[in-house]
Short mmCIF file of C-alpha atoms and ligand atoms in Angstrom, two decimals:
data_model
loop_
_atom_site.label_atom_id
_atom_site.label_comp_id
_atom_site.label_asym_id
_atom_site.label_seq_id
_atom_site.Cartn_x
_atom_site.Cartn_y
_atom_site.Cartn_z
CA UNK T 15 -22.38 -87.09 -90.68
CA UNK T 16 -19.67 -89.65 -91.22
CA UNK T 17 -19.44 -93.23 -92.41
CA UNK T 18 -20.64 -95.25 -95.30
CA UNK T 19 -24.15 -95.60 -96.42
CA UNK T 20 -25.21 -98.59 -94.30
CA UNK T 21 -27.75 -100.97 -96.00
CA UNK T 22 -29.39 -103.41 -93.61
CA UNK T 23 -30.53 -106.50 -95.43
CA UNK T 24 -28.84 -107.98 -98.52
CA UNK T 25 -31.74 -109.32 -100.45
CA UNK T 26 -33.31 -107.93 -103.70
CA UNK T 27 -34.03 -104.41 -102.32
CA UNK T 28 -30.73 -104.06 -100.31
CA UNK T 29 -28.58 -105.38 -103.03
CA UNK T 30 -30.08 -103.11 -105.72
CA UNK T 31 -29.77 -100.20 -103.48
CA UNK T 32 -26.11 -101.02 -102.70
CA UNK T 33 -25.45 -101.45 -106.44
CA UNK T 34 -27.03 -98.08 -107.32
CA UNK T 35 -25.37 -96.11 -104.49
CA UNK T 36 -21.90 -97.66 -105.14
CA UNK T 37 -22.27 -96.89 -108.83
CA UNK T 38 -22.89 -93.22 -107.74
CA UNK T 39 -19.72 -93.21 -105.74
CA UNK T 40 -21.05 -93.80 -102.24
CA UNK T 41 -19.15 -96.07 -99.91
CA UNK T 42 -21.55 -98.83 -98.93
CA UNK T 43 -21.62 -101.38 -96.15
CA UNK T 44 -24.21 -104.12 -96.39
CA UNK T 45 -25.13 -105.89 -93.09
CA UNK T 46 -26.91 -109.12 -93.65
CA UNK T 47 -27.85 -111.48 -90.97
CA UNK T 48 -27.78 -114.75 -93.02
CA UNK T 49 -24.74 -116.47 -94.54
CA UNK T 50 -23.34 -115.58 -97.95
CA UNK T 51 -24.47 -117.57 -101.01
CA UNK T 52 -22.34 -120.43 -102.08
CA UNK T 53 -19.47 -119.97 -104.68
CA UNK T 54 -19.19 -121.85 -107.92
CA UNK T 55 -21.20 -121.97 -111.16
CA UNK T 56 -24.28 -119.65 -110.87
CA UNK T 57 -26.94 -122.29 -111.53
CA UNK T 58 -25.49 -124.80 -108.99
CA UNK T 59 -24.80 -122.10 -106.38
CA UNK T 60 -28.29 -120.67 -106.80
CA UNK T 61 -29.71 -124.15 -106.25
CA UNK T 62 -27.76 -124.73 -103.15
CA UNK T 63 -28.44 -121.32 -101.61
CA UNK T 64 -30.24 -121.72 -98.32
CA UNK T 65 -32.30 -118.65 -97.38
CA UNK T 66 -34.00 -119.32 -94.04
CA UNK T 67 -34.49 -115.57 -93.49
CA UNK T 68 -36.20 -115.15 -96.90
CA UNK T 69 -38.64 -118.08 -96.85
CA UNK T 70 -40.35 -116.79 -99.99
CA UNK T 71 -37.28 -117.27 -102.15
CA UNK T 72 -38.11 -121.02 -102.18
CA UNK T 73 -41.30 -120.09 -104.09
CA UNK T 74 -41.78 -119.05 -107.70
CA UNK T 75 -41.20 -115.43 -108.47
CA UNK T 76 -42.13 -113.63 -111.66
CA UNK T 77 -40.26 -110.54 -112.70
CA UNK T 78 -42.82 -108.27 -114.34
CA UNK T 79 -42.20 -105.90 -117.27
CA UNK T 80 -41.53 -103.18 -114.72
CA UNK T 81 -38.73 -105.22 -113.31
CA UNK T 82 -37.37 -105.86 -116.78
CA UNK T 83 -37.65 -102.17 -117.61
CA UNK T 84 -35.69 -101.15 -114.51
CA UNK T 85 -33.01 -103.75 -115.36
CA UNK T 86 -32.78 -102.63 -119.00
CA UNK T 87 -32.34 -98.98 -117.95
CA UNK T 88 -30.22 -99.37 -114.85
CA UNK T 89 -28.45 -102.74 -114.88
CA UNK T 90 -28.55 -104.19 -118.50
CA UNK T 91 -25.49 -106.26 -117.58
CA UNK T 92 -27.57 -108.10 -115.09
CA UNK T 93 -30.31 -108.84 -117.71
CA UNK T 94 -27.76 -110.12 -120.11
CA UNK T 95 -25.96 -112.21 -117.48
CA UNK T 96 -29.38 -113.70 -116.51
CA UNK T 97 -30.07 -114.68 -120.06
CA UNK T 98 -26.56 -116.17 -120.45
CA UNK T 99 -27.42 -118.35 -117.46
CA UNK T 100 -30.56 -119.70 -119.03
CA UNK T 101 -33.31 -117.08 -118.09
CA UNK T 102 -35.72 -116.32 -120.98
CA UNK T 103 -37.34 -113.07 -121.93
CA UNK T 104 -41.00 -113.73 -122.65
CA UNK T 105 -42.83 -111.76 -125.25
CA UNK T 106 -46.23 -111.24 -123.70
CA UNK T 107 -47.93 -110.07 -126.87
CA UNK T 108 -48.00 -113.68 -127.88
CA UNK T 109 -51.00 -113.90 -125.51
CA UNK T 110 -52.89 -111.11 -127.20
CA UNK T 111 -56.60 -112.16 -127.62
CA UNK T 112 -57.03 -111.43 -131.37
CA UNK T 113 -55.14 -112.48 -134.53
CA UNK T 114 -55.42 -108.92 -135.77
CA UNK T 115 -53.25 -107.51 -132.83
CA UNK T 116 -51.31 -104.60 -134.13
CA UNK T 117 -48.19 -103.83 -132.18
CA UNK T 118 -47.81 -100.31 -130.83
CA UNK T 119 -44.55 -98.50 -130.16
CA UNK T 120 -44.58 -99.24 -126.43
CA UNK T 121 -45.23 -102.95 -126.90
CA UNK T 122 -41.60 -103.71 -126.77
CA UNK T 123 -41.94 -103.15 -123.07
CA UNK T 124 -44.49 -106.04 -122.72
CA UNK T 125 -41.95 -108.60 -121.78
CA UNK T 126 -41.20 -110.51 -118.54
CA UNK T 127 -38.20 -112.50 -117.47
CA UNK T 128 -38.58 -116.18 -116.75
CA UNK T 129 -35.93 -116.96 -114.03
CA UNK T 130 -35.77 -118.56 -110.70
CA UNK T 131 -35.43 -115.84 -108.07
CA UNK T 132 -32.25 -117.30 -106.42
CA UNK T 133 -30.43 -117.18 -109.84
CA UNK T 134 -31.26 -113.61 -110.52
CA UNK T 135 -30.54 -112.59 -106.93
CA UNK T 136 -27.18 -114.46 -106.96
CA UNK T 137 -26.17 -112.55 -110.12
CA UNK T 138 -27.15 -109.24 -108.46
CA UNK T 139 -25.18 -110.25 -105.29
CA UNK T 140 -22.08 -111.03 -107.37
CA UNK T 141 -22.42 -107.79 -109.35
CA UNK T 142 -22.56 -105.75 -106.14
CA UNK T 143 -19.77 -107.70 -104.49
CA UNK T 144 -17.45 -106.96 -107.42
CA UNK T 145 -17.91 -103.15 -107.05
CA UNK T 146 -15.24 -101.21 -105.34
CA UNK T 147 -16.43 -99.41 -102.26
CA UNK T 148 -18.92 -102.10 -101.24
CA UNK T 149 -18.31 -104.27 -98.17
CA UNK T 150 -20.44 -107.04 -96.95
CA UNK T 151 -20.90 -108.22 -93.33
CA UNK T 152 -22.71 -111.53 -93.49
CA UNK T 153 -23.94 -113.36 -90.37
CA UNK T 154 -24.54 -109.88 -88.89
CA UNK T 155 -28.03 -108.95 -87.51
CA UNK T 156 -28.58 -105.36 -86.76
CA UNK T 157 -30.40 -104.88 -83.43
CA UNK T 158 -30.78 -101.18 -83.03
CA UNK T 159 -30.15 -97.65 -84.30
CA UNK T 160 -27.60 -95.00 -83.17
CA UNK T 161 -29.51 -91.78 -82.94
CA UNK T 162 -28.40 -88.24 -82.44
CA UNK T 163 -29.08 -86.78 -78.96
CA UNK T 164 -32.29 -85.19 -79.97
CA UNK T 165 -33.35 -88.49 -81.55
CA UNK T 166 -34.42 -86.79 -84.80
CA UNK T 167 -31.75 -88.26 -87.01
CA UNK T 168 -30.02 -91.57 -87.44
CA UNK T 169 -26.17 -91.75 -86.93
CA UNK T 170 -25.62 -95.49 -87.45
CA UNK T 171 -26.56 -98.98 -86.34
CA UNK T 172 -25.77 -101.46 -83.54
CA UNK T 173 -25.24 -105.07 -84.48
CA UNK T 174 -26.04 -108.19 -82.51
CA UNK T 175 -22.29 -108.32 -81.44
CA UNK T 176 -22.72 -104.89 -80.01
CA UNK T 177 -20.59 -103.24 -82.71
CA UNK T 178 -21.58 -99.55 -83.33
CA UNK T 179 -21.42 -98.91 -87.09
CA UNK T 180 -21.53 -95.16 -87.86
CA UNK T 181 -23.53 -94.30 -91.05
CA UNK T 182 -23.96 -91.44 -93.26
CA UNK T 183 -27.45 -92.70 -93.68
CA UNK T 184 -29.09 -96.04 -93.07
CA UNK T 185 -31.31 -97.95 -95.51
CA UNK T 186 -33.72 -100.45 -93.96
CA UNK T 187 -33.94 -103.27 -96.57
CA UNK T 188 -35.02 -105.84 -93.99
CA UNK T 189 -38.08 -107.03 -95.76
CA UNK T 190 -41.75 -106.94 -94.79
CA UNK T 191 -41.21 -106.72 -91.03
CA UNK T 192 -39.45 -103.29 -91.58
CA UNK T 193 -37.08 -103.88 -88.58
CA UNK T 194 -36.09 -100.21 -88.21
CA UNK T 195 -39.53 -99.22 -86.97
CA UNK T 196 -39.20 -101.77 -84.14
CA UNK T 197 -35.70 -100.44 -83.33
CA UNK T 198 -37.14 -96.94 -83.17
CA UNK T 199 -39.82 -97.96 -80.82
CA UNK T 200 -37.26 -99.84 -78.69
CA UNK T 201 -35.39 -96.45 -78.36
CA UNK T 202 -38.56 -94.73 -77.30
CA UNK T 203 -39.10 -92.88 -80.58
CA UNK T 204 -42.63 -92.64 -81.75
CA UNK T 205 -43.14 -93.77 -85.28
CA UNK T 206 -45.85 -92.93 -87.82
CA UNK T 207 -48.86 -95.02 -88.57
CA UNK T 208 -48.80 -97.89 -91.09
CA UNK T 209 -51.74 -98.89 -93.35
CA UNK T 210 -52.43 -102.54 -93.31
CA UNK T 211 -54.92 -104.70 -95.27
CA UNK T 212 -55.23 -108.47 -95.05
CA UNK T 213 -54.29 -110.90 -97.69
CA UNK T 214 -56.02 -114.23 -97.49
CA UNK T 215 -53.75 -116.59 -99.32
CA UNK T 216 -51.88 -119.74 -98.67
CA UNK T 217 -49.45 -120.43 -101.58
CA UNK T 218 -48.18 -123.87 -102.42
CA UNK T 219 -45.44 -124.30 -104.84
CA UNK T 220 -43.56 -127.05 -106.52
CA UNK T 221 -40.68 -126.86 -108.97
CA UNK T 222 -40.29 -129.16 -111.96
CA UNK T 223 -37.88 -129.59 -114.89
CA UNK T 224 -39.09 -130.28 -118.46
CA UNK T 225 -37.83 -133.61 -119.63
CA UNK T 226 -37.20 -132.18 -123.10
CA UNK T 227 -36.70 -128.47 -122.83
CA UNK T 228 -36.82 -126.55 -126.02
CA UNK T 229 -38.12 -123.39 -127.59
CA UNK T 230 -41.72 -124.26 -127.18
CA UNK T 231 -43.54 -124.70 -123.86
CA UNK T 232 -45.85 -127.72 -123.19
CA UNK T 233 -48.88 -125.45 -123.58
CA UNK T 234 -49.88 -121.84 -124.21
CA UNK T 235 -48.77 -119.02 -121.79
CA UNK T 236 -52.36 -117.71 -121.77
CA UNK T 237 -51.36 -115.07 -119.17
CA UNK T 238 -48.38 -113.91 -121.18
CA UNK T 239 -45.81 -114.82 -118.58
CA UNK T 240 -47.71 -117.78 -117.09
CA UNK T 241 -50.23 -120.46 -117.78
CA UNK T 242 -53.28 -120.93 -115.70
CA UNK T 243 -55.63 -118.69 -113.88
CA UNK T 244 -56.84 -116.95 -110.81
CA UNK T 245 -60.24 -118.69 -110.77
CA UNK T 246 -63.41 -118.14 -108.83
CA UNK T 247 -62.38 -120.36 -105.83
CA UNK T 248 -58.64 -121.07 -106.17
CA UNK T 249 -55.62 -120.19 -108.27
CA UNK T 250 -53.34 -122.54 -110.12
CA UNK T 251 -50.60 -121.07 -112.34
CA UNK T 252 -47.48 -122.30 -114.04
CA UNK T 253 -44.45 -119.96 -113.93
CA UNK T 254 -41.81 -120.80 -116.58
CA UNK T 255 -38.22 -120.07 -115.35
CA UNK T 256 -34.76 -120.67 -116.49
CA UNK T 257 -33.13 -123.81 -117.97
CA UNK T 258 -36.23 -125.78 -118.56
CA UNK T 259 -37.39 -125.37 -114.90
CA UNK T 260 -40.85 -124.15 -114.10
CA UNK T 261 -43.01 -123.88 -110.94
CA UNK T 262 -46.58 -124.68 -110.32
CA UNK T 263 -48.18 -122.32 -107.73
CA UNK T 264 -51.59 -123.19 -106.26
CA UNK T 265 -53.29 -120.53 -104.05
CA UNK T 266 -56.10 -121.23 -101.60
CA UNK T 267 -57.71 -119.36 -98.77
CA UNK T 268 -55.70 -119.63 -95.42
CA UNK T 269 -58.93 -119.99 -93.55
CA UNK T 270 -60.17 -122.86 -95.68
CA UNK T 271 -59.60 -126.24 -93.97
CA UNK T 272 -60.91 -128.23 -96.95
CA UNK T 273 -57.99 -127.18 -99.26
CA UNK T 274 -55.24 -127.62 -96.60
CA UNK T 275 -54.71 -131.10 -98.08
CA UNK T 276 -53.15 -129.51 -101.16
CA UNK T 277 -49.85 -129.63 -99.34
CA UNK T 278 -49.81 -133.36 -100.01
CA UNK T 279 -48.02 -134.08 -103.23
CA UNK T 280 -50.81 -136.27 -104.60
CA UNK T 281 -53.48 -133.83 -103.87
CA UNK T 282 -51.33 -131.05 -105.33
CA UNK T 283 -50.71 -133.02 -108.46
CA UNK T 284 -54.41 -133.76 -108.83
CA UNK T 285 -55.30 -130.15 -108.49
CA UNK T 286 -52.76 -129.15 -111.06
CA UNK T 287 -53.92 -131.85 -113.49
CA UNK T 288 -57.52 -130.56 -113.23
CA UNK T 289 -56.47 -126.96 -113.90
CA UNK T 290 -56.76 -125.44 -117.29
CA UNK T 291 -53.45 -124.59 -119.06
CA UNK T 292 -51.60 -126.22 -116.17
CA UNK T 293 -52.29 -129.93 -116.75
CA UNK T 294 -50.21 -130.26 -119.93
CA UNK T 295 -46.99 -129.23 -118.04
CA UNK T 296 -47.18 -132.31 -115.85
CA UNK T 297 -48.57 -134.86 -118.19
CA UNK T 298 -46.90 -138.21 -118.01
CA UNK T 299 -43.37 -137.90 -119.34
CA UNK T 300 -43.50 -134.09 -119.82
CA UNK T 301 -41.52 -133.13 -116.67
CA UNK T 302 -40.00 -134.32 -113.43
CA UNK T 303 -40.55 -132.84 -110.02
CA UNK T 304 -37.43 -131.17 -108.53
CA UNK T 305 -38.89 -130.42 -105.02
CA UNK T 306 -41.60 -131.22 -102.61
CA UNK T 307 -44.65 -129.07 -102.33
CA UNK T 308 -43.66 -125.95 -100.32
CA UNK T 309 -46.31 -123.98 -98.43
CA UNK T 310 -46.30 -120.44 -97.26
CA UNK T 311 -48.76 -117.93 -95.84
CA UNK T 312 -48.69 -114.58 -97.56
CA UNK T 313 -47.93 -111.46 -95.60
CA UNK T 314 -50.54 -108.75 -95.39
CA UNK T 315 -50.55 -105.67 -97.72
CA UNK T 316 -48.81 -102.98 -95.76
CA UNK T 317 -47.96 -99.40 -96.56
CA UNK T 318 -45.43 -98.20 -93.92
CA UNK T 319 -45.30 -94.75 -92.43
CA UNK T 320 -41.98 -94.40 -94.24
CA UNK T 321 -44.01 -94.22 -97.55
CA UNK T 322 -46.65 -91.88 -96.14
CA UNK T 323 -46.13 -88.04 -96.22
CA UNK T 324 -47.29 -86.38 -93.12
CA UNK T 325 -46.07 -89.16 -90.87
CA UNK T 326 -43.15 -88.75 -88.57
CA UNK T 327 -39.74 -89.39 -90.17
CA UNK T 328 -36.28 -89.82 -88.84
CA UNK T 329 -33.62 -87.92 -90.90
CA UNK T 330 -31.13 -90.16 -92.64
CA UNK T 331 -33.28 -93.35 -92.28
CA UNK T 332 -34.98 -94.76 -95.37
CA UNK T 333 -36.91 -97.88 -96.13
CA UNK T 334 -36.83 -99.65 -99.31
CA UNK T 335 -38.54 -102.63 -100.98
CA UNK T 336 -40.81 -104.59 -98.68
CA UNK T 337 -39.70 -102.56 -95.72
CA UNK T 338 -41.57 -99.70 -97.24
CA UNK T 339 -44.53 -101.51 -98.77
CA UNK T 340 -45.80 -105.05 -99.15
CA UNK T 341 -48.38 -105.92 -101.87
CA UNK T 342 -50.12 -109.18 -102.16
CA UNK T 343 -47.62 -111.66 -103.66
CA UNK T 344 -50.41 -113.18 -105.76
CA UNK T 345 -49.81 -110.31 -108.14
CA UNK T 346 -46.08 -110.74 -108.23
CA UNK T 347 -45.00 -107.15 -108.02
CA UNK T 348 -42.77 -106.96 -104.95
CA UNK T 349 -39.29 -107.54 -106.57
CA UNK T 350 -40.02 -105.20 -109.44
CA UNK T 351 -41.19 -102.41 -107.14
CA UNK T 352 -38.15 -103.01 -104.86
CA UNK T 353 -35.80 -102.62 -107.90
CA UNK T 354 -37.52 -99.46 -109.07
CA UNK T 355 -37.59 -97.97 -105.54
CA UNK T 356 -33.90 -98.78 -104.92
CA UNK T 357 -32.58 -97.12 -108.04
CA UNK T 358 -34.73 -94.07 -107.62
CA UNK T 359 -33.86 -93.71 -103.90
CA UNK T 360 -30.16 -93.86 -104.85
CA UNK T 361 -30.71 -91.03 -107.54
CA UNK T 362 -32.43 -89.00 -104.78
CA UNK T 363 -29.70 -89.41 -102.18
CA UNK T 364 -27.22 -88.54 -104.94
CA UNK T 365 -29.14 -85.34 -105.84
CA UNK T 366 -29.95 -84.48 -102.23
CA UNK T 367 -27.03 -85.79 -100.25
CA UNK T 368 -27.55 -83.44 -97.24
CA UNK T 369 -29.32 -85.25 -94.48
CA UNK T 370 -32.25 -83.44 -93.12
CA UNK T 371 -35.89 -82.64 -93.35
CA UNK T 372 -35.85 -81.73 -96.98
CA UNK T 373 -34.14 -84.98 -97.99
CA UNK T 374 -36.56 -86.98 -95.91
CA UNK T 375 -39.63 -85.25 -97.35
CA UNK T 376 -38.39 -86.06 -100.84
CA UNK T 377 -37.69 -89.65 -100.02
CA UNK T 378 -41.06 -90.30 -98.45
CA UNK T 379 -42.68 -88.69 -101.45
CA UNK T 380 -40.70 -91.02 -103.68
CA UNK T 381 -41.63 -94.10 -101.60
CA UNK T 382 -45.40 -93.02 -101.84
CA UNK T 383 -45.14 -92.51 -105.62
CA UNK T 384 -43.59 -95.92 -106.20
CA UNK T 385 -45.78 -97.93 -103.96
CA UNK T 386 -49.07 -96.33 -103.04
CA UNK T 387 -50.99 -97.02 -106.33
CA UNK T 388 -49.99 -100.62 -106.05
CA UNK T 389 -50.90 -100.97 -102.34
CA UNK T 390 -54.27 -99.53 -103.02
CA UNK T 391 -54.86 -101.82 -106.05
CA UNK T 392 -53.66 -104.79 -104.03
CA UNK T 393 -55.98 -104.04 -101.11
CA UNK T 394 -58.89 -104.02 -103.56
CA UNK T 395 -57.71 -107.12 -105.62
CA UNK T 396 -56.88 -109.12 -102.40
CA UNK T 397 -60.37 -108.42 -101.05
CA UNK T 398 -62.04 -109.22 -104.39
CA UNK T 399 -60.59 -112.64 -104.74
CA UNK T 400 -60.67 -113.26 -100.93
CA UNK T 401 -64.41 -112.49 -100.69
CA UNK T 402 -65.19 -114.45 -103.81
CA UNK T 403 -63.33 -117.46 -102.73
CA UNK T 404 -64.89 -117.37 -99.28
CA UNK T 405 -68.38 -117.06 -100.68
CA UNK T 406 -67.68 -120.06 -102.80
CA UNK T 407 -66.56 -122.05 -99.79
CA UNK T 408 -69.61 -121.02 -97.83
CA UNK T 409 -72.07 -121.45 -100.71
CA UNK T 410 -73.18 -117.83 -100.49
CA UNK T 411 -73.45 -115.03 -103.06
CA UNK T 412 -70.36 -112.83 -102.91
CA UNK T 413 -70.92 -109.17 -102.00
CA UNK T 414 -69.60 -106.67 -104.43
CA UNK T 415 -66.28 -104.93 -103.43
CA UNK T 416 -66.35 -101.16 -103.98
CA UNK T 417 -63.92 -100.00 -106.58
CA UNK T 418 -60.60 -98.33 -105.68
CA UNK T 419 -62.01 -95.05 -106.87
CA UNK T 420 -65.56 -94.56 -107.97
CA UNK T 421 -66.08 -95.62 -111.58
CA UNK T 422 -62.97 -97.68 -111.93
CA UNK T 423 -64.00 -101.00 -113.38
CA UNK T 424 -63.13 -104.17 -111.39
CA UNK T 425 -60.16 -106.21 -112.59
CA UNK T 426 -62.72 -109.04 -113.30
CA UNK T 427 -64.65 -106.83 -115.71
CA UNK T 428 -61.41 -105.60 -117.40
CA UNK T 429 -60.24 -109.03 -117.73
CA UNK T 430 -63.56 -110.20 -119.35
CA UNK T 431 -63.29 -107.35 -121.89
CA UNK T 432 -59.65 -108.02 -122.44
CA UNK T 433 -60.55 -111.55 -123.70
CA UNK T 434 -62.00 -109.98 -126.88
CA UNK T 435 -60.57 -106.48 -127.11
CA UNK T 436 -56.95 -106.01 -127.72
CA UNK T 437 -56.86 -102.39 -126.53
CA UNK T 438 -58.34 -103.35 -123.17
CA UNK T 439 -55.98 -106.39 -123.14
CA UNK T 440 -53.02 -104.08 -123.59
CA UNK T 441 -54.20 -101.79 -120.83
CA UNK T 442 -54.85 -104.71 -118.51
CA UNK T 443 -51.49 -106.19 -119.10
CA UNK T 444 -49.73 -102.81 -118.53
CA UNK T 445 -51.33 -102.67 -115.11
CA UNK T 446 -50.64 -106.30 -114.29
CA UNK T 447 -47.02 -105.86 -115.31
CA UNK T 448 -46.57 -102.63 -113.47
CA UNK T 449 -45.78 -100.50 -116.49
CA UNK T 450 -48.37 -97.81 -115.65
CA UNK T 451 -50.26 -96.90 -112.57
CA UNK T 452 -53.85 -98.21 -112.42
CA UNK T 453 -55.25 -94.59 -112.34
CA UNK T 454 -53.56 -93.71 -115.57
CA UNK T 455 -54.87 -96.80 -117.43
CA UNK T 456 -58.06 -97.99 -115.69
CA UNK T 457 -59.52 -94.52 -115.18
CA UNK T 458 -59.38 -93.64 -118.86
CA UNK T 459 -62.76 -92.85 -120.35
CA UNK T 460 -61.87 -94.74 -123.62
CA UNK T 461 -60.85 -97.90 -121.72
CA UNK T 462 -63.90 -97.73 -119.53
CA UNK T 463 -66.27 -97.35 -122.53
CA UNK T 464 -64.61 -100.43 -124.16
CA UNK T 465 -65.05 -102.37 -120.93
CA UNK T 466 -68.72 -101.44 -120.81
CA UNK T 467 -69.13 -102.47 -124.41
CA UNK T 468 -68.58 -106.10 -123.55
CA UNK T 469 -71.65 -107.61 -121.99
CA UNK T 470 -71.44 -108.38 -118.38
CA UNK T 471 -72.98 -111.72 -118.68
CA UNK T 472 -70.61 -112.81 -121.40
CA UNK T 473 -69.15 -116.30 -120.67
CA UNK T 474 -65.35 -116.27 -120.36
CA UNK T 475 -63.36 -117.67 -123.19
CA UNK T 476 -61.25 -120.85 -122.88
CA UNK T 477 -61.51 -123.93 -120.78
CA UNK T 478 -63.22 -123.78 -117.42
CA UNK T 479 -61.62 -124.83 -114.08
CA UNK T 480 -63.24 -127.47 -111.97
CA UNK T 481 -65.99 -126.34 -109.67
CA UNK T 482 -65.03 -126.30 -105.92
CA UNK T 483 -66.95 -129.43 -105.33
CA UNK T 484 -65.23 -131.27 -108.18
CA UNK T 485 -61.74 -130.12 -106.91
CA UNK T 486 -62.51 -131.03 -103.36
CA UNK T 487 -63.78 -134.51 -104.25
CA UNK T 488 -60.83 -135.20 -106.43
CA UNK T 489 -58.09 -134.00 -104.04
CA UNK T 490 -59.74 -135.73 -101.01
CA UNK T 491 -59.96 -139.04 -102.94
CA UNK T 492 -56.15 -138.82 -103.55
CA UNK T 493 -55.47 -138.38 -99.90
CA UNK T 494 -52.21 -140.04 -99.04
CA UNK T 495 -52.26 -142.88 -96.60
C1 FAD H 14 -44.93 -116.57 -101.48
C2 FAD H 14 -44.38 -115.31 -102.10
C3 FAD H 14 -44.38 -115.18 -103.53
C4 FAD H 14 -43.90 -114.01 -104.15
N1 FAD H 14 -43.84 -113.96 -105.40
C5 FAD H 14 -43.37 -112.84 -106.08
C6 FAD H 14 -43.26 -112.80 -107.44
O1 FAD H 14 -43.76 -113.67 -108.16
N2 FAD H 14 -42.69 -111.62 -107.81
C7 FAD H 14 -42.34 -110.51 -107.23
O2 FAD H 14 -41.85 -109.58 -107.72
N3 FAD H 14 -42.40 -110.66 -105.80
C8 FAD H 14 -42.91 -111.71 -105.23
N4 FAD H 14 -42.98 -111.78 -103.87
C9 FAD H 14 -42.54 -110.64 -103.08
C10 FAD H 14 -41.02 -110.59 -102.99
O3 FAD H 14 -40.52 -111.81 -102.46
C11 FAD H 14 -40.58 -109.41 -102.05
O4 FAD H 14 -41.21 -108.26 -102.59
C12 FAD H 14 -39.09 -109.29 -102.13
O5 FAD H 14 -38.46 -110.33 -101.47
C13 FAD H 14 -38.75 -107.97 -101.32
O6 FAD H 14 -37.31 -107.97 -101.22
P1 FAD H 14 -36.64 -107.11 -100.01
O7 FAD H 14 -35.25 -107.11 -100.26
O8 FAD H 14 -37.36 -105.98 -99.69
O9 FAD H 14 -36.94 -108.10 -98.74
P2 FAD H 14 -36.50 -109.67 -98.40
O10 FAD H 14 -36.23 -110.36 -99.73
O11 FAD H 14 -37.54 -110.16 -97.46
O12 FAD H 14 -35.09 -109.59 -97.65
C14 FAD H 14 -34.88 -109.01 -96.45
C15 FAD H 14 -33.47 -109.16 -96.14
O13 FAD H 14 -33.13 -108.51 -94.89
C16 FAD H 14 -32.36 -109.36 -94.04
N5 FAD H 14 -32.50 -108.90 -92.64
C17 FAD H 14 -33.82 -108.93 -92.00
N6 FAD H 14 -33.56 -108.51 -90.72
C18 FAD H 14 -32.28 -108.16 -90.65
C19 FAD H 14 -31.47 -107.57 -89.59
N7 FAD H 14 -32.03 -107.28 -88.39
N8 FAD H 14 -30.20 -107.46 -89.80
C20 FAD H 14 -29.55 -107.78 -90.97
N9 FAD H 14 -30.26 -108.31 -92.06
C21 FAD H 14 -31.64 -108.48 -91.81
C22 FAD H 14 -32.92 -110.84 -94.26
O14 FAD H 14 -32.00 -111.81 -93.93
C23 FAD H 14 -33.12 -110.71 -95.83
O15 FAD H 14 -31.92 -110.99 -96.52
C24 FAD H 14 -43.48 -112.97 -103.22
C25 FAD H 14 -43.58 -113.09 -101.81
C26 FAD H 14 -44.09 -114.20 -101.32
C27 FAD H 14 -44.22 -114.31 -99.88
#
């Protein structure tokens, strides 16, 4: 097998894979269909970077504790560079529920990075570009695969200009559409079965800058890395970022015509001002909008056949990041999982460089280990909030959603107990932040007993959001003429 490692897609997953492979001495060629980012100072270039092929990069992105852990271990220079450019590490233990919260040894991991995605990604791009052995072909869309005559292993890719690029192996980092699977089908190669589960969310985002940025935020970060909540009929959350910038993200059901008006700035602002923990960020004089309201429909949860042992695999072809698995963006795990997957895939290819069945089996097991727990949790959590929101919209009682595994408490029950019990709070946060798989934390007898000890009917702590009717009346009254 000759040629470099070809990485198709130069976004978070592709860039991290290229970085990790190049650092291990592999020659790497990154083929990316969009134009390169602008040159110049990082903050300006990040703001000017147009990403039509990555529409979600215009929306707020959190980097969970898992993402920070991966950067600390694998690319500390990147974490340092981000902070030098204005990103902030947030100490999540500040949101612990009790004054008597005693830190444990692992709690140094309970941090998140407040940064706009394009800024972090630009730093990643520049770090990769500076490495010897990496070449970028921007404006190059891959259209197909070169396969060996028996079509069981990949030999390279074919670009939209018809260029045949030989590859030692090919990494599909093309995002949630996982383009390589379509290329295989086009070549008449049967591919394995994906698992798919709906998400039901329309996300609306607007960015702002604080008028007087300082060490303190305008209000408490009650969620640790965010302020606001996923409420019983909508979500409204502030995500602090770098350099005094923050985003407000409002989530509503895609199928709900009554909340479609939230795209209008006046309705969006009204909803934000009615939302607990969010209002103070946009009080008169506190901040200035930087953008219009941006809308996007979330992709479904998907676990691709490339992350499912027992499904047909093509030797030398690997999927990474969203191309392997997509989890509901409401839970903000995609980038962190992509980073973890990318570095571990590079380790694996370094340890098992021989293309073949053994390498493929190990790669698919790795992909499953990284993604499957989060796919399963996301399926459950998407359904939980989706069914609840739909029931509120229809004025009916929501039906209970079965747990991921029998006996596992729902996230709503864990969250209720976490409001008063710091051990449960720690467990919940470690799951939300990707630090430990849900099974390891939520299936523990000790945690489950503590969750049960908090009465189910206990009213939630803190301010309550508006009812659906109050919200709809207010946003409709602000309809722009
Ligand atoms: C609204 C929204 C909010 C989100 N919020 C968060 C969050 O808060 N935190 C978080 O961690 N994650 C979040 N995510 C998920 C996150 O955006 C993804 O997990 C992440 O972008 C995955 O990175 P990727 O590199 O796998 O794919 P992408 O970022 O989608 O990149 C794919 C790349 O492949 C390129 N490409 C595609 N096809 C070809 C081709 N044929 N040839 C060459 N190049 C090609 C594209 O141009 C692009 O650069 C969110 C997602 C959405 C939709």
